[in-house]
Amino acid sequence: MLKKYFYLLTGLALFLGYAFPGTEALAKSLPATKTEISLVDGIAVDKKGNVYIAMRDNNIISRIDLKGNMTIYVGTGSSGFSGDGGKATEARLNVPAGLAFDKSGNLYIADRNNNRIRKVDTSGTITTIAGTRTAGFSGDGGLATQAQLNLPSGVALDGKGNIFISDRSNNRIRVIDSKGKIRTYAGSGNDGFSGDNGPALKASIDRPFGIALDRKGNLYIADRRNNRVRKVNTQGIITTVAGDGGYFMMGDNGPAYRASIAGPTGVVVDDQGTLYIADRENNRIRAVDSQGMISTVVGTGQQDYNGDSEVARDTNLHLPFGVALNPDGKLLVVDRSHYRIRSIDLKRGSVKTIAGNGKKMFAGDGGPATGASLSFPHGIAVDKKGNVLISDKGNYRIRKISPDGIIHTIAGNGIRGNIGDDMPAMKASIYGATSLKLNSKDEMFILSPSGFVSLIRKIDEKGIMRKLLDTVAPKYLKSIANSKYKGKVQTGELAIITTFSDIAFDQKDNMFISDRLNHQIRKVNSKGNISTIAGTGESAHYGDGGPANEAAFRDPSALTTDKEGNLYIGDSANNMVRKIDTKGIISTIAGNGKHEATGDGGPALKAGIRNIDQLAVSPNGEVHIVGMNSNSVRKITKDGKIVTVAGTGYQGYFGDGGPATKAMLKSPVAIAFDSKGNLYITDMGNNRIRKVDTKGIMSTFAGTGNFGWAQDGETVEIILQHFP
């Protein structure tokens, strides 16, 4: 249906030059300044001047060579942990942050969400040198590989091979010696500010980020929450070298310790002892000279992009996250929210962009779905070819995951709204797509709110977004006005107010709509004629065993059909699942009317159903129920029993690789099956799509669990040690 646009997206991925497994064509280098980049949390430069950047949302480290071309250096794009002992390009990272090189050319990575420090040697082999993956604090005095770290964000190395780590959420700086043993170098573990002019081990630091060493071995710390940069000398004494703790801009051309800086995140020191600070919240790079005087070297304080300039002080930055120095003495700046890497000629004062075209790379498109960032995924469907379609609701897009696990956007321009009808779906805006459904032709229908109006849109066979129906359409209002029974809302003062809560299709492409406010079910046949097929409009429960149009519902929500054409309704406020057969007769098939999750293993009619957010029928004809607040998926068996198939009932993220019934979900809202019987769950609260295979084993199918795709977060770090 959307082949034309899938090819367009593939071409875009080729242009961007990202190499993911199974796509060899993407491995070639492409101009870095023409390439979209995502949020960069780390930067480093090797001895030759090649620049390396850690793209957190894409779980990769990319290299910009001396010709200005960009290629992937570490990571597959998938989120997770794997690959130790093998090729770095085949390893999985999880939100990579700080980067640094040693004198031999080995690269060190703060693999933040894996709670590890990893090393890529000059042959391209990756290993773990610190951390156990479990977040915590332990191991001082022992081997670093057996110690616990907590979201490490930065690394730096001295000339003796000691590796310093910004152990962010432990509020410590730790060091690994040449024998691989770890100890705390600075920080008591308590947050807050204390300890200046005393032993660094007794001082309080608060969420340290960037760290760097000068030629004498002094360590500088971007003490972010304290709005300071602090220094630990070679005797282990800590002092403040910049920042008075105030969160604002003040003090240029005066003593740095009396100036104010706001949320510093990156530091680097040149051979003359000048300290450069990424003064993030002030949108500036500031310098502290060897006499302790501070000044702004880049940035105006304004964040609007105004291009590269011959005068760095006139160039706007937007939340700069880090700084580094290349062998020529140029200052590199991660202009993070302008999605660019900038090079500053400190002698001339000019600015040049060396990577990024200013467009935000959508995290994950063109790569493995397990490396993509999702934001409140909601509706889900599986087409006949096995593609999983999801509403990435918070990102205002519809995305497709192919059977080989690669994710693409197929609809939505990322802008909130419901504008763009009769335009290519990729150019249309999408807002709040709560339900995705396919008809027998695999045409996609999207249900979403639009102000006080519920809207059903369709993407046709040419990839064009079409408006199909909304709740204020004259033909819709006329059809329900002409029905035998009027909903309570239709007969009241708010006659024009109604809502669509779900849609479903039968094999004849009749569309069914649940009108939740009016407690009725509508039908739109293949010719577009609308009729009311169920519900008297009264908020009640009666009518089982008789015609559905004489029955009553309370807030009907979820809808689904089976192969025979039976329609199943989540009668939400009645806490029941009801069925309308092909003769129009209604019955209750599950639920005792109580708002509780009870009765597993027993008759479905005697079970309590806490909530019904969506229904789906498996290939073998069993009705499945997903409950957001019950954090579970249950099914009604062929012999009328109810059992849990996924979730423990407690919210959380746990259980991948094991039985789905022992796994934890967090606010699951929708489910769908493929033709083989695999169950897909939009685990909205975990920002993941989870999969239960035919053996009942749970896994993550898409999403890293990281919120959204362009959040600021607190994951940063940018470091370079400029060796003699």
XYZ file of C-alpha atoms in Angstrom, residues 262-557:
296
model
C 24.147 27.530 34.764
C 24.238 23.760 34.565
C 27.756 23.165 33.198
C 28.068 19.835 31.436
C 31.438 19.713 29.687
C 34.999 20.851 30.358
C 38.380 20.698 28.657
C 41.785 22.289 29.353
C 44.341 23.359 26.751
C 48.131 23.199 27.027
C 48.320 26.784 28.301
C 45.999 25.965 31.202
C 42.902 27.680 29.828
C 39.741 25.934 30.968
C 36.769 25.823 28.562
C 33.286 25.233 29.972
C 30.061 24.219 28.245
C 27.799 26.650 30.115
C 24.746 24.790 28.934
C 21.802 26.746 30.283
C 23.451 30.076 29.391
C 23.910 28.939 25.771
C 27.573 29.884 25.943
C 31.075 28.479 25.990
C 33.132 30.273 28.615
C 36.855 30.266 29.243
C 38.825 30.631 32.447
C 42.405 31.726 31.824
C 45.466 30.781 33.843
C 44.894 33.843 36.037
C 41.365 32.687 36.959
C 39.502 35.300 34.907
C 36.348 34.215 33.035
C 34.969 35.366 29.685
C 32.603 34.161 26.966
C 34.307 32.804 23.846
C 31.255 31.508 21.955
C 27.580 32.354 22.218
C 25.321 35.328 22.762
C 22.947 33.738 25.226
C 20.260 33.597 22.523
C 19.332 30.138 21.233
C 17.956 30.809 17.733
C 20.225 29.441 15.041
C 21.985 32.293 13.209
C 24.553 30.380 11.193
C 28.322 30.170 11.311
C 30.051 33.449 11.932
C 33.459 35.030 11.601
C 32.933 36.230 15.165
C 32.316 33.402 17.617
C 30.859 35.763 20.209
C 28.098 36.588 17.709
C 27.196 32.945 17.051
C 24.158 31.577 18.863
C 24.316 28.180 20.563
C 21.426 26.115 21.900
C 22.136 24.129 25.050
C 25.774 23.309 24.250
C 26.658 20.070 26.015
C 30.356 19.665 25.619
C 33.710 20.778 24.424
C 36.875 19.181 23.074
C 40.144 20.264 21.490
C 41.620 18.891 18.297
C 45.383 18.607 17.648
C 45.370 21.961 15.810
C 44.076 23.711 18.907
C 40.583 24.326 17.534
C 37.766 24.108 20.054
C 34.973 21.681 19.184
C 31.520 22.364 20.581
C 28.542 20.041 20.742
C 25.807 22.506 19.795
C 23.399 19.868 20.955
C 19.966 21.300 20.358
C 20.998 22.860 17.049
C 21.979 19.321 16.043
C 25.430 20.415 14.937
C 29.080 20.023 15.891
C 30.858 23.367 15.617
C 34.599 24.058 15.297
C 35.948 27.312 16.747
C 39.196 28.780 15.488
C 40.328 30.386 18.730
C 42.973 32.527 17.029
C 40.651 33.979 14.395
C 37.467 33.688 16.422
C 35.553 32.154 13.504
C 33.000 29.323 13.596
C 32.537 26.386 11.234
C 30.046 23.515 11.329
C 31.770 20.150 10.853
C 28.801 17.789 11.355
C 25.034 17.934 11.293
C 22.700 19.784 8.973
C 20.579 21.147 11.806
C 17.759 18.673 11.308
C 16.916 16.306 14.109
C 17.513 12.713 13.176
C 14.451 10.783 14.198
C 15.818 8.204 16.572
C 15.898 4.785 15.040
C 14.398 5.149 11.582
C 16.233 2.973 9.098
C 17.732 0.861 11.865
C 16.735 -1.872 14.305
C 13.461 -1.248 16.084
C 15.115 -2.209 19.367
C 17.344 0.847 18.962
C 14.514 3.277 18.279
C 13.047 5.654 20.827
C 9.276 5.626 21.158
C 7.051 8.074 22.994
C 3.820 6.724 24.471
C 3.177 4.105 21.767
C -0.507 3.347 21.514
C -2.387 1.755 18.610
C -0.943 -1.353 16.981
C -1.783 -3.594 14.032
C -0.081 -6.290 11.953
C -0.560 -6.459 8.190
C -0.670 -9.573 6.011
C 3.053 -9.327 5.244
C 3.943 -9.412 8.926
C 4.793 -5.715 9.253
C 3.957 -4.348 12.699
C 2.392 -0.887 12.527
C 2.408 1.315 15.603
C 1.124 4.704 16.584
C 4.151 6.468 18.084
C 1.714 8.838 19.691
C 4.047 11.197 21.517
C 6.178 11.579 18.401
C 3.102 12.272 16.202
C 3.979 9.523 13.745
C 2.922 6.107 12.491
C 5.870 3.737 12.220
C 6.333 0.372 10.563
C 8.547 -2.468 11.769
C 9.352 -4.939 9.024
C 9.654 -8.691 9.682
C 13.446 -8.316 9.804
C 13.113 -5.790 12.643
C 13.867 -2.532 10.814
C 11.766 0.507 11.712
C 10.568 3.338 9.449
C 8.144 6.210 9.718
C 5.310 5.812 7.226
C 2.991 8.642 8.240
C 3.251 11.876 10.159
C 5.664 14.784 9.936
C 6.305 14.934 13.680
C 4.172 18.040 14.175
C 1.232 17.910 16.535
C -2.078 18.303 14.751
C -4.446 16.683 12.298
C -3.655 18.739 9.218
C -2.677 17.531 5.778
C -5.658 15.674 4.350
C -5.289 14.857 0.650
C -1.517 15.127 1.018
C 1.141 12.393 1.225
C 0.858 10.760 4.633
C 4.489 11.614 5.402
C 3.678 15.317 5.103
C 0.497 15.199 7.162
C 0.398 15.918 10.877
C -1.019 13.355 13.281
C -2.171 13.919 16.825
C -3.172 11.429 19.497
C -3.614 8.373 17.290
C -5.129 5.994 19.826
C -6.219 3.236 17.480
C -4.845 1.735 14.268
C -6.937 -0.770 12.346
C -6.595 -2.472 8.966
C -9.340 -3.608 6.642
C -9.185 -6.727 4.457
C -7.158 -4.813 1.851
C -4.538 -3.816 4.468
C -5.592 -0.178 4.183
C -4.789 1.669 7.389
C -7.350 3.612 9.405
C -6.334 5.979 12.192
C -8.598 7.059 15.027
C -7.607 10.174 16.926
C -9.130 13.117 18.782
C -9.054 16.589 17.287
C -10.141 19.106 19.880
C -13.698 18.155 20.863
C -14.038 16.096 17.712
C -13.150 12.445 17.134
C -11.620 11.845 13.737
C -11.149 8.773 11.534
C -8.564 9.097 8.774
C -7.405 6.669 6.127
C -4.150 6.245 4.226
C -5.086 5.111 0.755
C -3.225 2.801 -1.629
C -1.229 5.752 -3.007
C -0.001 6.812 0.427
C -2.325 9.818 0.609
C -3.911 10.834 3.896
C -7.709 11.056 3.610
C -10.291 12.240 6.086
C -12.983 9.585 6.319
C -15.367 10.606 9.072
C -15.632 12.737 12.183
C -18.177 13.164 14.947
C -19.530 16.449 13.574
C -19.948 15.259 9.996
C -23.525 16.028 8.892
C -24.044 12.521 7.507
C -22.966 10.996 10.799
C -25.204 13.205 12.931
C -28.097 12.672 10.522
C -27.723 8.908 10.635
C -27.868 8.694 14.415
C -30.693 11.222 14.550
C -32.681 8.903 12.291
C -31.979 5.785 14.358
C -34.690 4.191 16.477
C -32.987 5.109 19.728
C -31.124 8.296 20.479
C -28.149 8.354 22.790
C -28.492 10.316 25.990
C -26.156 12.989 24.684
C -28.044 13.323 21.415
C -31.266 14.067 23.255
C -29.716 16.574 25.634
C -28.480 20.122 25.346
C -25.077 18.966 24.046
C -26.623 17.311 21.037
C -23.588 17.684 18.802
C -21.147 16.115 21.259
C -20.234 12.489 20.696
C -17.047 10.486 20.510
C -15.423 7.565 18.730
C -13.549 5.302 21.123
C -12.568 2.472 18.759
C -13.130 1.019 15.313
C -13.055 -2.491 13.847
C -13.578 -4.144 10.456
C -15.141 -7.429 9.418
C -14.147 -9.499 6.390
C -16.647 -7.593 4.206
C -14.971 -4.286 5.156
C -17.896 -3.045 7.170
C -16.535 -0.639 9.771
C -17.874 -0.656 13.322
C -17.549 2.366 15.609
C -18.057 2.490 19.359
C -19.778 5.735 20.370
C -18.796 5.785 23.992
C -20.722 8.849 25.153
C -23.957 7.618 23.621
C -23.461 3.978 24.662
C -24.082 2.769 21.127
C -22.358 0.928 18.262
C -22.498 2.300 14.708
C -21.843 0.524 11.442
C -20.467 2.065 8.259
C -20.876 -0.291 5.320
C -18.608 -0.467 2.292
C -20.788 2.137 0.534
C -20.439 4.633 3.379
C -23.964 4.236 4.772
C -24.145 4.689 8.553
C -26.541 2.899 10.892
C -26.892 2.115 14.594
C -26.636 -1.628 15.210
C -26.451 -1.836 18.993
C -27.460 0.127 22.043
C -30.592 1.903 23.116
C -28.532 4.850 24.321
C -29.337 4.123 27.925
C -26.406 3.691 30.282
C -27.224 0.282 31.715
C -26.771 -3.438 31.218
C -29.573 -5.483 29.717
C -30.584 -7.216 26.539
C -28.513 -10.407 26.517
C -30.112 -13.112 24.410
C -31.988 -10.638 22.242
C -31.326 -8.176 19.405
C -28.289 -5.984 20.037
C -30.193 -2.843 19.097
C -32.455 -3.461 22.101
C -29.555 -3.913 24.512
C -27.902 -1.358 26.775
C -24.199 -0.616 27.341
C -22.205 1.584 29.643
C -19.275 3.300 27.930
C -18.559 0.777 25.186
C -14.895 1.109 24.236
